[in-house]
Coordinates of C-alpha atoms in Angstrom, one line a residue:
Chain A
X20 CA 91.3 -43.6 -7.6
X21 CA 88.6 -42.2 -5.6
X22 CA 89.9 -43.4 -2.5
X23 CA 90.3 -40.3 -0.7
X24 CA 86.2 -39.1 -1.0
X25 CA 85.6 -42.2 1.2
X26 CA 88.4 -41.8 3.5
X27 CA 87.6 -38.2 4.3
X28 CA 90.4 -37.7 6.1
X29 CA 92.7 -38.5 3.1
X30 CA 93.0 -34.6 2.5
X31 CA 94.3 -33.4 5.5
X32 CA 97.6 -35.6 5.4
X33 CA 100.9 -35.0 4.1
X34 CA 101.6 -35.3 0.8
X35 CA 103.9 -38.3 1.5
X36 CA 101.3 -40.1 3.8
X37 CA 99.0 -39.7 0.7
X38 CA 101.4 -41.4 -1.5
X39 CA 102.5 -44.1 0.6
X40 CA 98.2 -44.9 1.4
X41 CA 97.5 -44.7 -2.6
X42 CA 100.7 -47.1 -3.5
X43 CA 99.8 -49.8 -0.8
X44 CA 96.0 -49.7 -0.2
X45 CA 94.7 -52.2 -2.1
X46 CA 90.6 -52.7 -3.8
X47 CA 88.9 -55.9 -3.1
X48 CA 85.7 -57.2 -4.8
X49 CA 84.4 -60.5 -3.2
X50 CA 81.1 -61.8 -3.5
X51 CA 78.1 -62.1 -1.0
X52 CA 79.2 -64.6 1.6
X53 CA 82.6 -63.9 1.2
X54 CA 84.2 -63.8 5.0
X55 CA 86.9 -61.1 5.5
X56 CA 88.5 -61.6 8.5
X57 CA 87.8 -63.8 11.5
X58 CA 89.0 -62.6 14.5
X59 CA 92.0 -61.9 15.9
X60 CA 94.1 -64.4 13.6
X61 CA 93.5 -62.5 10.3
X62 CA 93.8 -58.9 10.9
X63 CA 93.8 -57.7 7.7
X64 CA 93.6 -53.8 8.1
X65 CA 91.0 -50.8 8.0
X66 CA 88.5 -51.3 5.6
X67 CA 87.0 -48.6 3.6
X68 CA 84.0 -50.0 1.9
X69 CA 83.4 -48.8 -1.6
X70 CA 79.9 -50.2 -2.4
X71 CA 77.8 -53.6 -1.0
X72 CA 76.9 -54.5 2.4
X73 CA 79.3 -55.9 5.0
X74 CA 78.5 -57.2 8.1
X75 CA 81.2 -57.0 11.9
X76 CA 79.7 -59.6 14.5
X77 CA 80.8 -61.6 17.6
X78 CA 81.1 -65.1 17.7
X79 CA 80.4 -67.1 20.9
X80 CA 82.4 -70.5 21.8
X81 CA 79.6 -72.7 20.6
X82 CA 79.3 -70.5 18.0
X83 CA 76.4 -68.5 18.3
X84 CA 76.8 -64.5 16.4
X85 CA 75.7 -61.7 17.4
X86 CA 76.1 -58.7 14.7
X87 CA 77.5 -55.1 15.7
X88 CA 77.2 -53.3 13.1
X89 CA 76.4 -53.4 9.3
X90 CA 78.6 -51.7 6.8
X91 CA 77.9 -49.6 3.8
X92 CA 79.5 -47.5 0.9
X93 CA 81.6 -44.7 2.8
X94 CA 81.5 -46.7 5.8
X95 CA 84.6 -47.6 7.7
X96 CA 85.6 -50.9 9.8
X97 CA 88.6 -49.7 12.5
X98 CA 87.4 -53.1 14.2
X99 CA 89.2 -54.9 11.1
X100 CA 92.5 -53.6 12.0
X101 CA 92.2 -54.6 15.7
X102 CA 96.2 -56.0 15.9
X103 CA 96.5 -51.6 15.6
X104 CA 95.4 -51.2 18.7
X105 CA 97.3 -53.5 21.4
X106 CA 94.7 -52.8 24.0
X107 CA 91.8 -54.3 21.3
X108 CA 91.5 -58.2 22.9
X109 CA 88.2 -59.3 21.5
X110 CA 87.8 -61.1 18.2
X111 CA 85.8 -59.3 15.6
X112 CA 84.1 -61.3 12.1
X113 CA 83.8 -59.9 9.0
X114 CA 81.9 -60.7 6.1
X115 CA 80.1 -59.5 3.1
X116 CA 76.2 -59.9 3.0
X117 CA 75.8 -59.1 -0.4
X118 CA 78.8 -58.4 -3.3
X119 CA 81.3 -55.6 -2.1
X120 CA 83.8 -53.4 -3.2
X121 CA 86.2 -51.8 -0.5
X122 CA 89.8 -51.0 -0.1
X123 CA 92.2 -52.3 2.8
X124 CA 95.2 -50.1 4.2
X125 CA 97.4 -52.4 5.2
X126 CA 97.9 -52.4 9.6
X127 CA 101.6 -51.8 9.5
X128 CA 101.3 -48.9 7.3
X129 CA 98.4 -47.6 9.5
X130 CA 100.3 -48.0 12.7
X131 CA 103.5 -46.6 11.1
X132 CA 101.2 -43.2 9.7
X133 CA 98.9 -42.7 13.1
X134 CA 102.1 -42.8 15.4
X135 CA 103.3 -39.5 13.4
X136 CA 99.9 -38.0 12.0
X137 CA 98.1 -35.4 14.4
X138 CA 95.0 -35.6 12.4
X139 CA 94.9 -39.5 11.2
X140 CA 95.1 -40.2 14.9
X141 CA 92.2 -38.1 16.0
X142 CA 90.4 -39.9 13.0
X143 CA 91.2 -42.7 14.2
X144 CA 89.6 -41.8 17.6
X145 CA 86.3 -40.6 16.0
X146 CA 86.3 -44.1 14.3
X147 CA 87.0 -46.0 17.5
X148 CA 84.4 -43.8 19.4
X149 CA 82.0 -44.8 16.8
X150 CA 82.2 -48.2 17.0
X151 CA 82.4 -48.4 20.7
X152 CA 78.8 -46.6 20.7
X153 CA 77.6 -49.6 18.1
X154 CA 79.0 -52.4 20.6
X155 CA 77.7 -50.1 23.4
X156 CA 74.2 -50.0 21.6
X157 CA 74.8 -53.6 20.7
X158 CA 74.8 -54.4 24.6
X159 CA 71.9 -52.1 25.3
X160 CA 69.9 -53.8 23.7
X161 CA 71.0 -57.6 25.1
X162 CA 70.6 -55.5 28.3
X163 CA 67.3 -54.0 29.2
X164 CA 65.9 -55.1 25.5
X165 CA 63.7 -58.2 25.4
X166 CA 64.0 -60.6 22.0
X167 CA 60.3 -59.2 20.8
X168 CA 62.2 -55.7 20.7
X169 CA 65.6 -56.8 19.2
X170 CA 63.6 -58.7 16.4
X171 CA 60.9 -55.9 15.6
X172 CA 64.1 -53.4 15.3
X173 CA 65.8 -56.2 13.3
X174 CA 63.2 -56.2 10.5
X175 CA 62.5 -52.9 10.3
X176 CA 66.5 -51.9 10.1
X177 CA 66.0 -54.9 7.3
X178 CA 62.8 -53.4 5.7
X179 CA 64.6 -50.4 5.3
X180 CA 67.9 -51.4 4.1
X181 CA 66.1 -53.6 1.4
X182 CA 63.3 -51.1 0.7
X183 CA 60.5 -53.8 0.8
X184 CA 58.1 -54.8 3.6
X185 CA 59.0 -58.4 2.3
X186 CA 62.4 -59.6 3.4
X187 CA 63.9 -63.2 2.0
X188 CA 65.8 -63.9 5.4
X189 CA 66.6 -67.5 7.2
X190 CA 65.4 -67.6 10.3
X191 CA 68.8 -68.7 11.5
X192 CA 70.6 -65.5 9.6
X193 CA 68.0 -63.3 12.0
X194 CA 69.2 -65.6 14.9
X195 CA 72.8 -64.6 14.0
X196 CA 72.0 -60.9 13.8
X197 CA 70.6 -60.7 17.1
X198 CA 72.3 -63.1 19.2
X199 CA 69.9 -65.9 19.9
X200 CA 69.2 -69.2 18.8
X201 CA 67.3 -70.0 15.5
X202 CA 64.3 -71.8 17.9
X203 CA 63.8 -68.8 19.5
X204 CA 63.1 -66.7 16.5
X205 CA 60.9 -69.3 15.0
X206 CA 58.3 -68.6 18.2
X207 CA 58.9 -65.4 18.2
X208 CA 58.0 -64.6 14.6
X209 CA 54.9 -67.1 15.0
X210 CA 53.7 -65.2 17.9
X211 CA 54.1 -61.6 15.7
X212 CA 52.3 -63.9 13.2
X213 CA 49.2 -64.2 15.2
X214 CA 49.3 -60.9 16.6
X215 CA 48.8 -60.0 13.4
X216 CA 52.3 -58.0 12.6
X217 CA 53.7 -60.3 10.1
X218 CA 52.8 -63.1 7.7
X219 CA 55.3 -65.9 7.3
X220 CA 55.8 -68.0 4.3
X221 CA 58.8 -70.6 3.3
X222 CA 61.9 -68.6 3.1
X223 CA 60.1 -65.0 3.5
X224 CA 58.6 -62.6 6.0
X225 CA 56.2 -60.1 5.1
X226 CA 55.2 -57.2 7.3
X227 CA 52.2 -56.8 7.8
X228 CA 51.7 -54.2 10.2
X229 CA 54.5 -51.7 10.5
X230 CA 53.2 -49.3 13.4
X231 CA 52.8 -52.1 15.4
X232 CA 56.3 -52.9 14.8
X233 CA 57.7 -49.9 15.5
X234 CA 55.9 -49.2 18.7
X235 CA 57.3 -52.3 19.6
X236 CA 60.7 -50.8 18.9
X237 CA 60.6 -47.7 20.8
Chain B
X29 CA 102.8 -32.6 41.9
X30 CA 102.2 -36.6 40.5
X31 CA 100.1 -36.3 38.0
X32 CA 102.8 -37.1 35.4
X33 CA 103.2 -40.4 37.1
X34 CA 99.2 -41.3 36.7
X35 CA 99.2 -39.9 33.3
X36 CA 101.8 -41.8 31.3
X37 CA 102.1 -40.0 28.0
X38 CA 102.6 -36.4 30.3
X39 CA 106.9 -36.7 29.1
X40 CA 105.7 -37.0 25.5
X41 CA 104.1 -34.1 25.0
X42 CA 105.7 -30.5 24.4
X43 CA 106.5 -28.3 27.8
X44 CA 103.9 -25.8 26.9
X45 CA 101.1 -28.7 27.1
X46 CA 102.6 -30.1 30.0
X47 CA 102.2 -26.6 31.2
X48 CA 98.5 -26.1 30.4
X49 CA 97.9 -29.8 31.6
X50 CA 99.0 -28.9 35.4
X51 CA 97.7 -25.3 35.1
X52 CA 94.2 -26.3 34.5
X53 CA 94.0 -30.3 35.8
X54 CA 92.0 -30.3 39.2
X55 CA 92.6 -32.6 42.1
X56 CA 89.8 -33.7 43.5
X57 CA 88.6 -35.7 46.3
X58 CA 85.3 -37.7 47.0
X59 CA 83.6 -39.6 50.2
X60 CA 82.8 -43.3 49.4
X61 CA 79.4 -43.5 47.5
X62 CA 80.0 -39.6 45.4
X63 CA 78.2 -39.7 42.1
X64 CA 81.1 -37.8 40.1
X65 CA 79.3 -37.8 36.5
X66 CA 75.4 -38.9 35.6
X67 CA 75.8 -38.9 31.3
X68 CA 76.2 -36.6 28.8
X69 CA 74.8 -33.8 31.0
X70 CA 77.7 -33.5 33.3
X71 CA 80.8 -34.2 31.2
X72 CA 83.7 -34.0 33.4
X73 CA 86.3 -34.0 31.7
X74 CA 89.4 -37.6 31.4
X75 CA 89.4 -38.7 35.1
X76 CA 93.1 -39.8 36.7
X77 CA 92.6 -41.7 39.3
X78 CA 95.1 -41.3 42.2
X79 CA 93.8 -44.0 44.5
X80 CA 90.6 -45.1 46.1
X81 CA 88.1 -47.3 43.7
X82 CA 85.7 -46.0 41.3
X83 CA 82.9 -47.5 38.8
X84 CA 81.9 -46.4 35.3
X85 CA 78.3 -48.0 34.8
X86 CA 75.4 -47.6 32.5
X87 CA 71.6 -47.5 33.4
X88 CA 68.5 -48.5 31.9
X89 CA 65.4 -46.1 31.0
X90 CA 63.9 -48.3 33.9
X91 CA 66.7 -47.1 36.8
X92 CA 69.0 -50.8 36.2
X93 CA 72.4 -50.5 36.4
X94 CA 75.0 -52.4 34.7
X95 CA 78.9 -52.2 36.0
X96 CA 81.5 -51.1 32.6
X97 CA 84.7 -51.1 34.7
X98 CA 86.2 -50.1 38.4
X99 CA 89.0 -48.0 38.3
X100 CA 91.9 -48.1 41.2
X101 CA 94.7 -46.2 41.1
X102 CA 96.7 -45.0 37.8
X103 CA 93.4 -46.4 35.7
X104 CA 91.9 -43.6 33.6
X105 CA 88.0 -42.8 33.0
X106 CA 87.9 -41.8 28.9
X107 CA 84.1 -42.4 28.6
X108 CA 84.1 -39.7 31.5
X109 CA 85.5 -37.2 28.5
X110 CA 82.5 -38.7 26.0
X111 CA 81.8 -34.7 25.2
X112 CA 85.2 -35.1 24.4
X113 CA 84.4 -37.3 21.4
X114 CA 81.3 -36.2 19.5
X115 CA 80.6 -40.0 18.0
X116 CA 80.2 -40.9 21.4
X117 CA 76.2 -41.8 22.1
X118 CA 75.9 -43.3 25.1
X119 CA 75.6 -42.0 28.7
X120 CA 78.0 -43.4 31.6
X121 CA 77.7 -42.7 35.0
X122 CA 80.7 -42.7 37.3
X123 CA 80.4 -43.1 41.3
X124 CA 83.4 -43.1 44.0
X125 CA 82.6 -46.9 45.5
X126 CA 85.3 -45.7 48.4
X127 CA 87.1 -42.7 49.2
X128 CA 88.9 -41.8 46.4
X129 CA 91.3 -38.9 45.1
X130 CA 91.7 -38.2 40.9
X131 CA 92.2 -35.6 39.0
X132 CA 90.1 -34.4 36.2
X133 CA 91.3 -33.0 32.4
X134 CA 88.9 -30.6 31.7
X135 CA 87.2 -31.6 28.7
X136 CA 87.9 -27.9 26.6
X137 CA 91.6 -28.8 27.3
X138 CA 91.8 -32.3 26.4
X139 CA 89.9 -31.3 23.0
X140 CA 92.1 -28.1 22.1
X141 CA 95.7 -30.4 22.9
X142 CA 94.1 -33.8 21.4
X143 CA 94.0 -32.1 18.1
X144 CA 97.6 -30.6 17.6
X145 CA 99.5 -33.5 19.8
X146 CA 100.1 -37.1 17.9
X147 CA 101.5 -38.3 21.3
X148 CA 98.1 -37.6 22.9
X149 CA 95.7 -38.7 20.0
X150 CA 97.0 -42.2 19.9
X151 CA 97.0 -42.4 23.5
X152 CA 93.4 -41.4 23.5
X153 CA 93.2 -44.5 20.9
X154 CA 94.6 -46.6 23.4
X155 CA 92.4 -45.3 26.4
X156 CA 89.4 -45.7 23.6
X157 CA 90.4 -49.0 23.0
X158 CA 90.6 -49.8 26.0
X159 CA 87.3 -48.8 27.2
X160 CA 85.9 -50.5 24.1
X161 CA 87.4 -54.2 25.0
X162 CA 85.6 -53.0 28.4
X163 CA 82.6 -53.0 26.8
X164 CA 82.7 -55.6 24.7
X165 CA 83.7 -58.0 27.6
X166 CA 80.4 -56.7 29.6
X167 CA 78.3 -57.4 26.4
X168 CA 79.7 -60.7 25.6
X169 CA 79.3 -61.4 29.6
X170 CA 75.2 -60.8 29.2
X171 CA 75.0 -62.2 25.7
X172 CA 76.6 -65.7 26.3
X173 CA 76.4 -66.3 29.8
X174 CA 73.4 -67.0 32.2
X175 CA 72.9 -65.0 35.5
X176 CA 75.1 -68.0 37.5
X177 CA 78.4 -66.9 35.8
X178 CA 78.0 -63.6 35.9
X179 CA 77.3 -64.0 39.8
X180 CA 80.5 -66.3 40.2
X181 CA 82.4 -64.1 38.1
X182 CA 81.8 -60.9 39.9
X183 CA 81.9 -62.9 43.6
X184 CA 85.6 -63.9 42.4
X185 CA 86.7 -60.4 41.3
X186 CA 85.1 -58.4 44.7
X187 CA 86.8 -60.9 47.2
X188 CA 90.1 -60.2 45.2
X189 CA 89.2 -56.3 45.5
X190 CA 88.8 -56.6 49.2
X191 CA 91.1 -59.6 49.6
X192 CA 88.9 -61.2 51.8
X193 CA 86.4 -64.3 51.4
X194 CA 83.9 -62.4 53.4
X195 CA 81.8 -59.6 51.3
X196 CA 79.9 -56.7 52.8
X197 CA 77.4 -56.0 50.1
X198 CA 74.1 -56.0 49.8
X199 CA 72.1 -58.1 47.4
X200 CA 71.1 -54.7 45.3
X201 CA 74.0 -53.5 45.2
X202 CA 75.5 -56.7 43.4
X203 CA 72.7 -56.5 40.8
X204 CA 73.6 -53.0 39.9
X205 CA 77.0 -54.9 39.3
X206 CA 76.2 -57.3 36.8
X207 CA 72.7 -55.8 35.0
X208 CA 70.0 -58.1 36.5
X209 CA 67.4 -57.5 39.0
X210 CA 68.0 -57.8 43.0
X211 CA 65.4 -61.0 43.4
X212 CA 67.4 -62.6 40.8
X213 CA 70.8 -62.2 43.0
X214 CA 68.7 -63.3 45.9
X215 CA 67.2 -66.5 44.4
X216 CA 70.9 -67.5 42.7
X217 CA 72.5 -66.8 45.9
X218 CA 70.1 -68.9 47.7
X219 CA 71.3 -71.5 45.2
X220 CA 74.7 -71.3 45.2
X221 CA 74.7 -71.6 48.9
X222 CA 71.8 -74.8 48.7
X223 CA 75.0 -76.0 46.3
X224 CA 77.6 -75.1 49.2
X225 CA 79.5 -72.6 47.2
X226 CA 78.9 -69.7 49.7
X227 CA 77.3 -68.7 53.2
X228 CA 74.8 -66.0 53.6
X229 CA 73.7 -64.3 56.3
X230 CA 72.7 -60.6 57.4
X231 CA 74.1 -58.1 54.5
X232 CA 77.5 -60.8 54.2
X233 CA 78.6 -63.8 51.8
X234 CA 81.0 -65.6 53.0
X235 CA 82.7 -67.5 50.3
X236 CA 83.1 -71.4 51.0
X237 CA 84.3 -72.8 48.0
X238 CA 86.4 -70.9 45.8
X239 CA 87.5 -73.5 43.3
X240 CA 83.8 -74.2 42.3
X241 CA 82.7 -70.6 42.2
X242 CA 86.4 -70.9 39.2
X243 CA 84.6 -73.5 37.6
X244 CA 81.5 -71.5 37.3
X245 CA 83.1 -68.1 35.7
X246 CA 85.2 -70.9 33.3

């Protein structure tokens, strides 16, 4: 089991926390689509993802997304095990954008290892401190960032994580990433269109010109 | 000396960190209106606050402010520590909004006990987490609701503050509060009170109608 490369903290526990992670983390393949956990309801532990592409985003009452971060191989959702942490009172989504493999310790066992574990728990704290800077960043950008900016840094985040300037994306999938309503990306992406940034087709958006894009980011 | 009171997991730890703690942890005092830390430049160190009222904000490249939390008395500034934590990108300010008294944890002693004590790691993840639902409420505030709620909301959480229905603030002040601009707290203010919810006149809002401003932040 290569668990412990992608839980790099595997190595400095006792030999006995080892054994009890090993015996009751389990691996998970679902397919793209799949959702993992919503919210508060279905805490289902820390996820240590393997391979794929995972997505942790917000959900509105009339249920509008928003996404916080994106997940990949060696990548680690503490936000998944939220029932850990009493003083966690927000509702995090999880779901797989594309097919995924990752493993899932089990919140009671985490909780029972962290109380006693010097160096789990300051893991734990370099996890949550991570993940408060993506929610922090997250707000930033709803913030003093405009929806031109949040959707230029969308598809070049997406250009890059698909290594292709031509990205097979729903305009209501964009809407979810960046918090705003599928209308609203439809005009936005038309006005990029006639400023010449990207060409739209059914189903597709190619980039046209990516310096303009990314001065729009900056 | 208090501080053991303030800082609740101070009978957990060992008696030769409880030694360091109050060797080294400063009492401190600050006139209303004190700018105690401006980012990453001037990390404190985890503030205790003993009394007064404090606010952890954020600010744009552009000089806007955004309110993360007010501390009172017993609350406890993490994000004040964010050297503390090196996964921690983000810059928050932290300003005295009245006289206040709280002691500081300087950061080289937080980080050299942190890593040895399981007591204090996992109340750092609680503090963490804690900031972190912070955050999250602030975002979710800007993402899903327009500049009236947020107005209403913070209106309904000052008068409780000051336990009074009568607010001395200024209009700019209240913008730094909830991330918008000051002509945009002007103009709703001029509406809520068109809409009878409150009275304005020179540098005071007098709230009229509490149970509609409720509705609003609903």
């Amino acid at each position: 089991m290569s668990f412990g490369k992608y839980f790099s903290v595997f190595n400095k526990l006792t030999a006995s926390e080892q054994e009890a992670l090993l015996n009751e983390t389990v691996l998970r393949r679902v397919p793209a689509g799949t959702l993992i956990t919503a919210g508060s309801d279905s805490c289902i532990g820390v996820v240590v993802v393997r391979s794929g592409q995972l997505r942790e985003y917000i959900t509105s009452e009339d249920g509008r997304e928003m996404t916080v971060a994106r997940l990949f191989g060696h990548d680690i959702s503490i936000l998944s095990a939220s029932c850990i942490m009493n003083s966690i009172n927000f509702d995090i989504y999880l779901s797989a954008e594309k097919d995924s493999e990752f493993w899932v310790i089990p919140p009671q066992l985490y909780r029972q290892l962290v109380e006693k574990s010097a160096p789990l728990a300051n893991y734990t704290n370099r996890l949550l401190a991570a993940s408060m800077t993506d929610i922090m960043w997250m707000a930033q950008q709803v913030l003093w960032k405009g929806i031109d900016r949040r959707l230029a840094h969308f598809l070049l985040d997406e250009s890059a994580i698909e290594d292709s300037l031509t990205l097979k994306i729903t305009h209501e999938a964009i809407a979810g990433h960046i918090g705003t309503a599928r209308e609203v990306v439809t005009r936005m992406l038309r006005t990029f269109q006639s400023d010449g940034l990207v060409k739209l087709s059914r189903g597709c958006i190619e980039i046209i010109d990516i310096e303009k894009l990314e001065e729009l980011d900056e």
